[in-house]
Short mmCIF file of C-alpha atoms in Angstrom, two decimals:
data_model
loop_
_atom_site.label_atom_id
_atom_site.label_comp_id
_atom_site.label_asym_id
_atom_site.label_seq_id
_atom_site.Cartn_x
_atom_site.Cartn_y
_atom_site.Cartn_z
CA MET A 1 -18.06 -21.13 -29.47
CA PHE A 2 -16.54 -20.66 -26.02
CA LYS A 3 -15.26 -17.20 -26.95
CA LYS A 4 -18.72 -16.24 -28.21
CA PHE A 5 -20.39 -17.27 -24.94
CA LYS A 6 -17.70 -15.50 -22.93
CA ARG A 7 -18.22 -12.31 -24.92
CA ILE A 8 -21.97 -12.50 -24.33
CA ALA A 9 -21.40 -13.09 -20.60
CA ASP A 10 -18.97 -10.15 -20.43
CA ASN A 11 -21.48 -7.90 -22.21
CA LEU A 12 -24.26 -8.89 -19.80
CA THR A 13 -21.97 -8.23 -16.81
CA ALA A 14 -21.04 -4.83 -18.21
CA LEU A 15 -24.73 -4.01 -18.78
CA ALA A 16 -25.57 -4.92 -15.18
CA LYS A 17 -22.72 -2.72 -13.93
CA TYR A 18 -23.98 0.17 -16.06
CA PHE A 19 -27.19 0.32 -14.04
CA ARG A 20 -25.27 0.02 -10.76
CA ILE A 21 -22.91 2.83 -11.80
CA LYS A 22 -25.79 5.03 -12.84
CA THR A 23 -27.64 4.38 -9.56
CA GLU A 24 -24.63 5.22 -7.41
CA LEU A 25 -23.79 8.34 -9.43
CA ALA A 26 -27.33 9.63 -8.93
CA LYS A 27 -26.73 9.89 -5.17
CA GLN A 28 -25.60 13.15 -3.56
CA ARG A 29 -22.03 12.77 -2.34
CA GLU A 30 -18.72 14.61 -2.52
CA LEU A 31 -15.92 12.02 -2.32
CA TYR A 32 -14.94 9.81 -5.24
CA PHE A 33 -11.99 7.40 -4.97
CA PHE A 34 -10.20 5.56 -7.76
CA PHE A 35 -8.00 2.64 -6.67
CA PRO A 36 -6.58 -0.13 -8.88
CA SER A 37 -7.20 -3.01 -6.50
CA TRP A 38 -8.57 -4.30 -3.21
CA SER A 39 -5.97 -7.08 -3.08
CA PHE A 40 -3.80 -7.90 -0.06
CA GLY A 41 -1.20 -5.14 0.48
CA GLY A 42 -0.03 -2.23 2.61
CA ALA A 43 -1.35 0.38 0.17
CA GLU A 44 -4.81 -1.19 0.21
CA ARG A 45 -4.76 -1.19 4.03
CA VAL A 46 -4.04 2.55 3.95
CA HIS A 47 -6.88 3.13 1.48
CA VAL A 48 -9.30 1.43 3.86
CA ASP A 49 -8.02 3.64 6.69
CA ILE A 50 -8.64 6.73 4.55
CA MET A 51 -12.16 5.80 3.45
CA ASN A 52 -13.13 4.85 7.00
CA LEU A 53 -12.71 8.50 7.97
CA PHE A 54 -15.74 9.56 5.95
CA ASN A 55 -19.41 8.77 6.35
CA ASP A 56 -22.90 10.15 5.79
CA PRO A 57 -22.72 9.61 2.93
CA LYS A 58 -20.06 7.01 2.25
CA PRO A 59 -17.54 7.77 -0.48
CA LEU A 60 -17.98 6.15 -3.88
CA CYS A 61 -14.96 3.99 -4.72
CA PHE A 62 -14.14 2.60 -8.16
CA ILE A 63 -11.78 -0.37 -8.55
CA THR A 64 -10.21 0.29 -11.93
CA ASP A 65 -8.01 -2.80 -12.48
CA ARG A 66 -8.34 -6.52 -11.94
CA SER A 67 -7.63 -7.47 -8.33
CA ILE A 68 -5.36 -10.49 -7.93
CA THR A 69 -7.13 -11.52 -4.72
CA ASP A 70 -10.15 -10.46 -2.65
CA GLY A 71 -7.80 -9.61 0.23
CA PHE A 72 -9.48 -6.38 1.43
CA LYS A 73 -12.74 -6.66 -0.49
CA LYS A 74 -14.93 -6.81 2.62
CA GLU A 75 -13.08 -3.89 4.23
CA PHE A 76 -13.47 -1.78 1.08
CA GLN A 77 -17.17 -2.57 0.86
CA ALA A 78 -17.68 -1.68 4.53
CA ALA A 79 -15.88 1.66 4.14
CA ALA A 80 -17.42 2.83 0.85
CA ASP A 81 -19.92 2.11 -1.90
CA VAL A 82 -17.62 0.15 -4.21
CA ILE A 83 -17.91 -0.65 -7.91
CA GLU A 84 -15.42 -2.95 -9.63
CA LEU A 85 -15.38 -1.51 -13.16
CA GLY A 86 -14.07 -4.50 -15.09
CA ARG A 87 -14.60 -3.95 -18.83
CA TRP A 88 -15.79 -0.39 -18.22
CA ALA A 89 -12.20 0.51 -17.41
CA GLU A 90 -10.67 -1.66 -20.14
CA LYS A 91 -12.59 -1.29 -23.39
CA LYS A 92 -11.95 2.02 -25.14
CA GLU A 93 -15.55 2.66 -26.23
CA LEU A 94 -16.93 1.89 -22.78
CA LYS A 95 -14.30 4.03 -21.07
CA GLN A 96 -15.13 7.08 -23.18
CA GLN A 97 -18.79 6.71 -22.33
CA LEU A 98 -18.00 6.21 -18.64
CA TYR A 99 -15.73 9.28 -18.45
CA LYS A 100 -18.58 11.47 -19.67
CA MET A 101 -21.08 9.86 -17.30
CA LEU A 102 -18.75 10.20 -14.31
CA ALA A 103 -17.86 13.79 -15.13
CA ALA A 104 -21.49 14.84 -15.52
CA SER A 105 -22.32 13.50 -12.06
CA ILE A 106 -19.15 14.71 -10.29
CA ASN A 107 -19.29 18.16 -11.90
CA ALA A 108 -22.85 18.57 -10.65
CA GLN A 109 -21.64 18.32 -7.03
CA GLN A 110 -20.79 21.72 -5.59
CA HIS A 111 -17.96 20.44 -3.35
CA ALA A 112 -16.72 17.38 -5.26
CA VAL A 113 -13.34 15.81 -4.45
CA VAL A 114 -11.71 13.17 -6.65
CA SER A 115 -8.84 11.18 -5.18
CA GLY A 116 -6.89 8.05 -5.99
CA TRP A 117 -3.62 6.18 -6.12
CA CYS A 118 -1.73 4.71 -9.05
CA SER A 119 -4.75 5.10 -11.31
CA SER A 120 -4.23 5.95 -14.97
CA PHE A 121 -8.04 5.79 -15.21
CA MET A 122 -8.31 8.72 -12.79
CA TYR A 123 -5.69 10.73 -14.67
CA ASP A 124 -7.56 10.16 -17.95
CA LEU A 125 -10.77 11.37 -16.28
CA ILE A 126 -9.22 14.70 -15.18
CA PRO A 127 -9.73 16.60 -18.50
CA TYR A 128 -13.48 15.96 -18.23
CA LEU A 129 -13.76 17.45 -14.73
CA ALA A 130 -14.91 21.02 -14.05
CA PRO A 131 -12.45 23.51 -12.49
CA HIS A 132 -14.24 23.49 -9.12
CA VAL A 133 -13.62 19.74 -8.64
CA GLN A 134 -10.67 19.16 -6.31
CA ILE A 135 -8.10 16.58 -7.51
CA ILE A 136 -6.12 14.96 -4.67
CA ASP A 137 -3.47 12.49 -5.81
CA ILE A 138 -2.09 9.93 -3.34
CA MET A 139 1.43 8.69 -4.12
CA HIS A 140 2.83 5.92 -1.92
CA ASN A 141 5.94 5.27 -3.98
CA PHE A 142 7.47 5.58 -7.42
CA LYS A 143 7.27 2.67 -9.81
CA ASP A 144 10.11 1.46 -11.97
CA ASP A 145 12.11 4.17 -13.70
CA ASP A 146 10.71 3.77 -17.20
CA ASP A 147 8.41 5.61 -19.57
CA GLN A 148 5.38 3.55 -18.49
CA ALA A 149 5.69 4.39 -14.78
CA ILE A 150 2.54 5.92 -13.33
CA GLU A 151 4.34 9.01 -11.98
CA ARG A 152 5.47 9.80 -15.53
CA TYR A 153 2.00 9.09 -16.91
CA SER A 154 0.62 11.71 -14.53
CA LEU A 155 2.94 14.53 -15.65
CA PRO A 156 0.56 16.19 -18.18
CA HIS A 157 -1.99 16.57 -15.37
CA VAL A 158 0.30 18.14 -12.76
CA PRO A 159 -1.10 21.69 -13.21
CA ARG A 160 -4.64 20.40 -12.56
CA ILE A 161 -3.77 18.27 -9.49
CA ASN A 162 -4.55 20.39 -6.42
CA LYS A 163 -2.59 18.28 -3.91
CA ARG A 164 -0.29 15.28 -3.99
CA ILE A 165 -0.07 13.41 -0.72
CA VAL A 166 3.20 11.56 -0.06
CA VAL A 167 4.48 9.63 2.96
CA GLY A 168 7.86 11.29 3.45
CA ASN A 169 10.78 13.36 2.27
CA VAL A 170 12.27 10.66 0.03
CA LEU A 171 9.27 11.01 -2.27
CA ILE A 172 9.48 14.80 -2.08
CA GLN A 173 13.02 14.57 -3.47
CA GLN A 174 11.96 12.10 -6.16
CA PHE A 175 9.27 14.51 -7.30
CA LYS A 176 11.75 17.38 -7.32
CA ASP A 177 14.02 15.36 -9.61
CA LEU A 178 11.13 14.20 -11.81
CA TYR A 179 9.69 17.69 -12.24
CA SER A 180 13.12 19.17 -12.94
CA ILE A 181 13.98 16.60 -15.63
CA ASN A 182 10.60 17.12 -17.30
CA HIS A 183 10.63 20.94 -17.00
CA ILE A 184 7.66 21.12 -14.64
CA PRO A 185 7.66 24.54 -12.91
CA GLU A 186 8.91 24.47 -9.31
CA GLN A 187 5.70 26.14 -8.08
CA TYR A 188 3.92 22.77 -8.32
CA LEU A 189 6.24 21.31 -5.70
CA GLU A 190 4.32 23.44 -3.19
CA ARG A 191 1.34 21.16 -3.74
CA LEU A 192 3.20 18.18 -2.26
CA THR A 193 1.97 17.36 1.25
CA VAL A 194 3.48 14.80 3.64
CA ILE A 195 1.08 12.67 5.69
CA GLN A 196 2.54 9.81 7.72
CA ASN A 197 0.57 6.59 7.36
CA LYS A 198 -1.49 5.40 10.28
CA ILE A 199 0.57 3.33 12.69
CA PRO A 200 -0.94 0.28 14.44
CA PHE A 201 -0.28 0.28 18.18
CA ASP A 202 -1.87 -2.13 20.63
CA GLY A 203 -0.08 -0.78 23.69
CA VAL A 204 0.93 -4.16 25.13
CA PHE A 205 4.43 -5.55 24.69
CA PRO A 206 4.04 -9.32 24.13
CA GLU A 207 6.08 -11.82 26.11
CA LYS A 208 8.81 -13.42 23.98
CA ASN A 209 11.42 -16.09 24.59
CA TYR A 210 14.69 -14.72 23.24
CA GLU A 211 16.81 -17.79 24.06
CA ASP A 212 15.28 -20.54 21.90
CA THR A 213 14.97 -20.94 18.13
CA LEU A 214 14.38 -17.60 16.43
CA GLN A 215 11.14 -17.07 14.52
CA VAL A 216 11.56 -15.02 11.32
CA LEU A 217 8.69 -13.71 9.15
CA PHE A 218 8.07 -12.61 5.59
CA VAL A 219 4.75 -10.78 5.20
CA GLY A 220 3.82 -9.58 1.73
CA ARG A 221 2.61 -10.32 -1.76
CA ASN A 222 4.17 -12.97 -3.95
CA SER A 223 5.44 -10.38 -6.42
CA GLU A 224 8.71 -9.53 -8.11
CA GLU A 225 9.08 -6.21 -6.29
CA LYS A 226 8.71 -7.89 -2.85
CA ARG A 227 11.38 -10.50 -3.76
CA PRO A 228 10.18 -13.47 -1.69
CA ASN A 229 12.86 -15.45 -3.57
CA VAL A 230 15.45 -13.59 -1.49
CA PHE A 231 13.68 -14.63 1.73
CA ILE A 232 13.58 -18.25 0.56
CA ARG A 233 17.27 -18.11 -0.33
CA VAL A 234 18.02 -16.78 3.18
CA ALA A 235 16.09 -19.73 4.62
CA GLU A 236 18.06 -22.17 2.41
CA ILE A 237 21.40 -20.77 3.55
CA ALA A 238 20.27 -20.83 7.18
CA HIS A 239 19.22 -24.46 6.71
CA ASP A 240 22.61 -25.38 5.22
CA LEU A 241 24.39 -23.62 8.09
CA ASN A 242 22.13 -25.35 10.62
CA LEU A 243 21.19 -22.02 12.18
CA PRO A 244 18.57 -22.15 14.99
CA ILE A 245 15.91 -20.30 12.96
CA GLU A 246 12.39 -21.10 11.78
CA PHE A 247 10.94 -19.11 8.89
CA LYS A 248 7.30 -18.29 8.04
CA LEU A 249 6.09 -17.13 4.64
CA ILE A 250 2.84 -15.13 4.94
CA GLY A 251 1.10 -13.95 1.77
CA ASP A 252 -0.45 -15.35 -1.40
CA PHE A 253 1.80 -18.42 -1.43
CA SER A 254 0.74 -22.06 -1.71
CA PRO A 255 2.79 -25.17 -0.86
CA GLY A 256 2.19 -26.67 -4.28
CA ASP A 257 3.65 -23.69 -6.12
CA THR A 258 6.41 -22.57 -3.73
CA ILE A 259 9.41 -24.73 -2.91
CA VAL A 260 10.96 -24.01 0.49
CA PRO A 261 13.45 -25.78 2.78
CA SER A 262 12.32 -27.79 5.81
CA ASN A 263 12.96 -24.89 8.21
CA THR A 264 10.26 -22.82 6.45
CA LYS A 265 6.49 -22.92 6.85
CA ILE A 266 4.17 -21.55 4.19
CA VAL A 267 1.32 -19.94 6.12
CA GLY A 268 -0.46 -18.51 3.07
CA PRO A 269 -2.60 -15.36 3.02
CA VAL A 270 -3.77 -13.98 6.37
CA HIS A 271 -6.43 -11.26 6.27
CA ASP A 272 -7.67 -11.51 9.84
CA LYS A 273 -5.77 -8.90 11.87
CA ALA A 274 -6.03 -10.93 15.10
CA ILE A 275 -4.49 -13.99 13.45
CA LEU A 276 -1.74 -11.91 11.85
CA ASN A 277 -0.98 -10.36 15.24
CA ASP A 278 -0.60 -13.85 16.70
CA HIS A 279 2.14 -14.54 14.16
CA TYR A 280 3.82 -11.26 15.06
CA LYS A 281 3.61 -12.05 18.77
CA ASP A 282 5.44 -15.34 18.22
CA ALA A 283 8.08 -13.82 15.94
CA HIS A 284 11.44 -12.24 16.77
CA LEU A 285 12.46 -10.83 13.40
CA LEU A 286 10.90 -9.73 10.12
CA LEU A 287 12.77 -9.61 6.83
CA LEU A 288 11.69 -6.97 4.32
CA THR A 289 13.43 -7.98 1.10
CA SER A 290 11.64 -5.54 -1.22
CA ARG A 291 13.28 -3.93 -4.19
CA ARG A 292 11.16 -0.83 -3.57
CA GLU A 293 8.72 0.36 -0.91
CA SER A 294 7.18 3.61 0.20
CA TRP A 295 6.38 3.09 3.84
CA GLY A 296 6.72 -0.64 4.47
CA LEU A 297 3.62 -0.96 6.65
CA VAL A 298 4.43 -4.54 7.67
CA VAL A 299 7.61 -3.28 9.34
CA PHE A 300 5.59 -1.13 11.72
CA GLU A 301 2.93 -3.81 12.21
CA GLY A 302 5.70 -6.11 13.38
CA MET A 303 7.42 -3.50 15.55
CA ASN A 304 4.06 -2.97 17.24
CA MET A 305 4.51 -6.53 18.53
CA GLY A 306 8.22 -6.20 19.34
CA VAL A 307 9.37 -7.78 16.07
CA VAL A 308 12.76 -6.46 14.96
CA PRO A 309 12.89 -5.55 11.24
CA ILE A 310 15.85 -6.25 8.99
CA SER A 311 15.08 -4.38 5.77
CA THR A 312 16.57 -3.37 2.48
CA ASP A 313 17.24 0.36 2.26
CA VAL A 314 13.99 1.33 0.54
CA GLY A 315 11.54 4.21 0.79
CA GLU A 316 11.42 6.11 4.06
CA LEU A 317 12.48 3.25 6.34
CA SER A 318 16.02 4.45 7.05
CA ASN A 319 14.47 7.54 8.66
CA TYR A 320 12.79 5.34 11.28
CA ILE A 321 14.95 2.27 11.87
CA SER A 322 18.72 1.84 12.17
CA ARG A 323 21.45 0.00 14.01
CA THR A 324 22.26 3.28 15.79
CA LYS A 325 18.73 3.56 17.15
CA GLU A 326 18.88 -0.14 18.05
CA ASN A 327 15.36 -0.74 16.76
CA GLY A 328 16.09 -2.46 13.45
CA ILE A 329 18.68 -3.04 10.73
CA VAL A 330 18.86 -1.55 7.22
CA VAL A 331 20.96 -3.40 4.63
CA ASP A 332 22.09 -2.31 1.18
CA ASN A 333 19.43 -2.76 -1.49
CA LEU A 334 21.54 -5.04 -3.68
CA HIS A 335 20.29 -6.49 -6.95
CA ASN A 336 22.18 -9.78 -6.75
CA VAL A 337 20.04 -12.33 -4.87
CA GLU A 338 22.96 -14.26 -3.40
CA ASP A 339 24.79 -11.17 -2.15
CA LEU A 340 21.59 -9.73 -0.67
CA ALA A 341 20.71 -13.01 1.05
CA LEU A 342 24.17 -13.16 2.61
CA GLN A 343 23.67 -9.68 4.05
CA PHE A 344 20.52 -10.89 5.79
CA ILE A 345 22.30 -14.01 7.01
CA LYS A 346 25.06 -11.89 8.55
CA GLU A 347 22.51 -9.89 10.55
CA LEU A 348 20.62 -13.01 11.62
CA GLU A 349 23.86 -14.54 12.87
CA PHE A 350 24.51 -11.38 14.88
CA PHE A 351 21.20 -11.73 16.71
CA ILE A 352 21.70 -15.48 17.22
CA SER A 353 24.96 -14.72 19.01
CA ASN A 354 23.68 -11.62 20.84
CA ARG A 355 20.33 -12.47 22.39
CA ALA A 356 20.53 -9.56 24.87
CA HIS A 357 20.89 -7.19 21.92
CA LEU A 358 17.88 -8.84 20.26
CA LYS A 359 15.76 -8.12 23.33
CA THR A 360 16.97 -4.51 23.43
CA PHE A 361 16.17 -4.04 19.73
CA SER A 362 12.75 -5.62 20.29
CA ILE A 363 11.85 -3.25 23.13
CA ASN A 364 13.13 -0.25 21.19
CA ALA A 365 11.14 -1.28 18.10
CA PHE A 366 7.99 -1.37 20.23
CA ASN A 367 8.76 2.05 21.75
CA THR A 368 9.44 3.53 18.31
CA VAL A 369 5.96 2.59 17.17
CA LYS A 370 4.50 3.97 20.38
CA GLN A 371 6.10 7.34 19.72
CA LEU A 372 5.04 7.39 16.06
CA TYR A 373 1.49 6.49 17.07
CA ASN A 374 1.34 9.31 19.60
CA ASN A 375 2.59 11.83 17.01
CA CYS A 376 0.46 10.61 14.10
CA ASP A 377 -1.99 13.13 12.57
CA PHE A 378 -3.27 10.82 9.80
CA ASP A 379 -7.01 11.21 10.54
CA GLU A 380 -7.00 14.97 10.98
CA SER A 381 -4.80 15.61 7.94
CA TYR A 382 -6.79 13.45 5.52
CA ARG A 383 -10.11 14.87 6.72
CA LYS A 384 -8.82 18.39 6.18
CA ILE A 385 -7.43 17.76 2.70
CA LEU A 386 -10.17 15.50 1.33
CA SER A 387 -13.09 17.59 2.54
CA SER A 388 -13.45 20.85 0.64
CA ARG A 389 -15.67 21.93 3.51
CA SER A 390 -13.43 21.40 6.55
CA GLY A 391 -15.19 19.81 9.50
CA LYS A 392 -18.11 18.44 7.47
CA TYR A 393 -17.22 14.80 8.05
CA GLU A 394 -17.35 13.28 11.49
CA LYS A 395 -15.30 10.31 12.62
CA ARG A 396 -17.04 7.05 11.84
CA ILE A 397 -18.29 5.22 14.94
#
């Protein structure tokens, strides 16, 4: 009986969304985004930054998967007209109907642009789109190296994708390797375009006490790829060694589900930028324990507040932070949790014993972000690529 009522409720929800989809598709617009989620994460933050560049009319954004949290829901809804597809992106019969409906509307726009990230739904829509529709793929990072990875799923559509936006040269090399292995002609590498993500910079270096107990942060999702278990293991070892460190776990964690030592505070999710900045202002160090990343936005958010990152060697980060530059530390991206945690402990012990170095690293981290901010062309580059009529869109006030 319960399943029957649930099926009826799902059908009614899908019917209501049909009318919303049809209403939004009837409007004249040129930009259509396809993103899997509006959950808490660096990628979602970037997607908000992108959509905020366009107005009059707003872009139409489709959320194609189930969001784990409502982390950036309000920001998405402020930046675009957003439709969470639900069953329309899940049930085969509904999807086929929706592809045709979307294509009919998008193809009718003279200067239509379709863009998205990590969206198999968008790739499956591509064969329905007319040749004049521009396809702009956004790729933050590669997924796991298996046959189900999204970058592999996209391979049949490479000739139709007009541009692929990536955050740095590491991804360029990964695409070179992927195309070569799969016999994709080299000419399509010319469609890869690097755009550095927008860097937060508040312009004020916060006052910090470098002599007392060190404050160390983890900021990220509670997911396998972010490896919060490594951060917790670091905190456990620090506790056993009686190191003068306090740890904070920021993300979708709850005290009832996450066991941590007494030197660790579970803050939980923080979506308010001002509150998050307060945590950064109080902190000395940030540990990025991820197994993979593209940009590692939280690293730069922290550096903006003088927080020194200690990160696994993932994505593009080694191009920006290093012991040589004295603005952060990159450690080997080991698979073994214990060995990786001990690497982090070694670096924490270095800063405990060298407080003057910690202050130097902190100032240099801040100055690194300042320089990146001054050189960033995020707004201009995305406006140029995502508008088939350059200069049409004005900066949102």
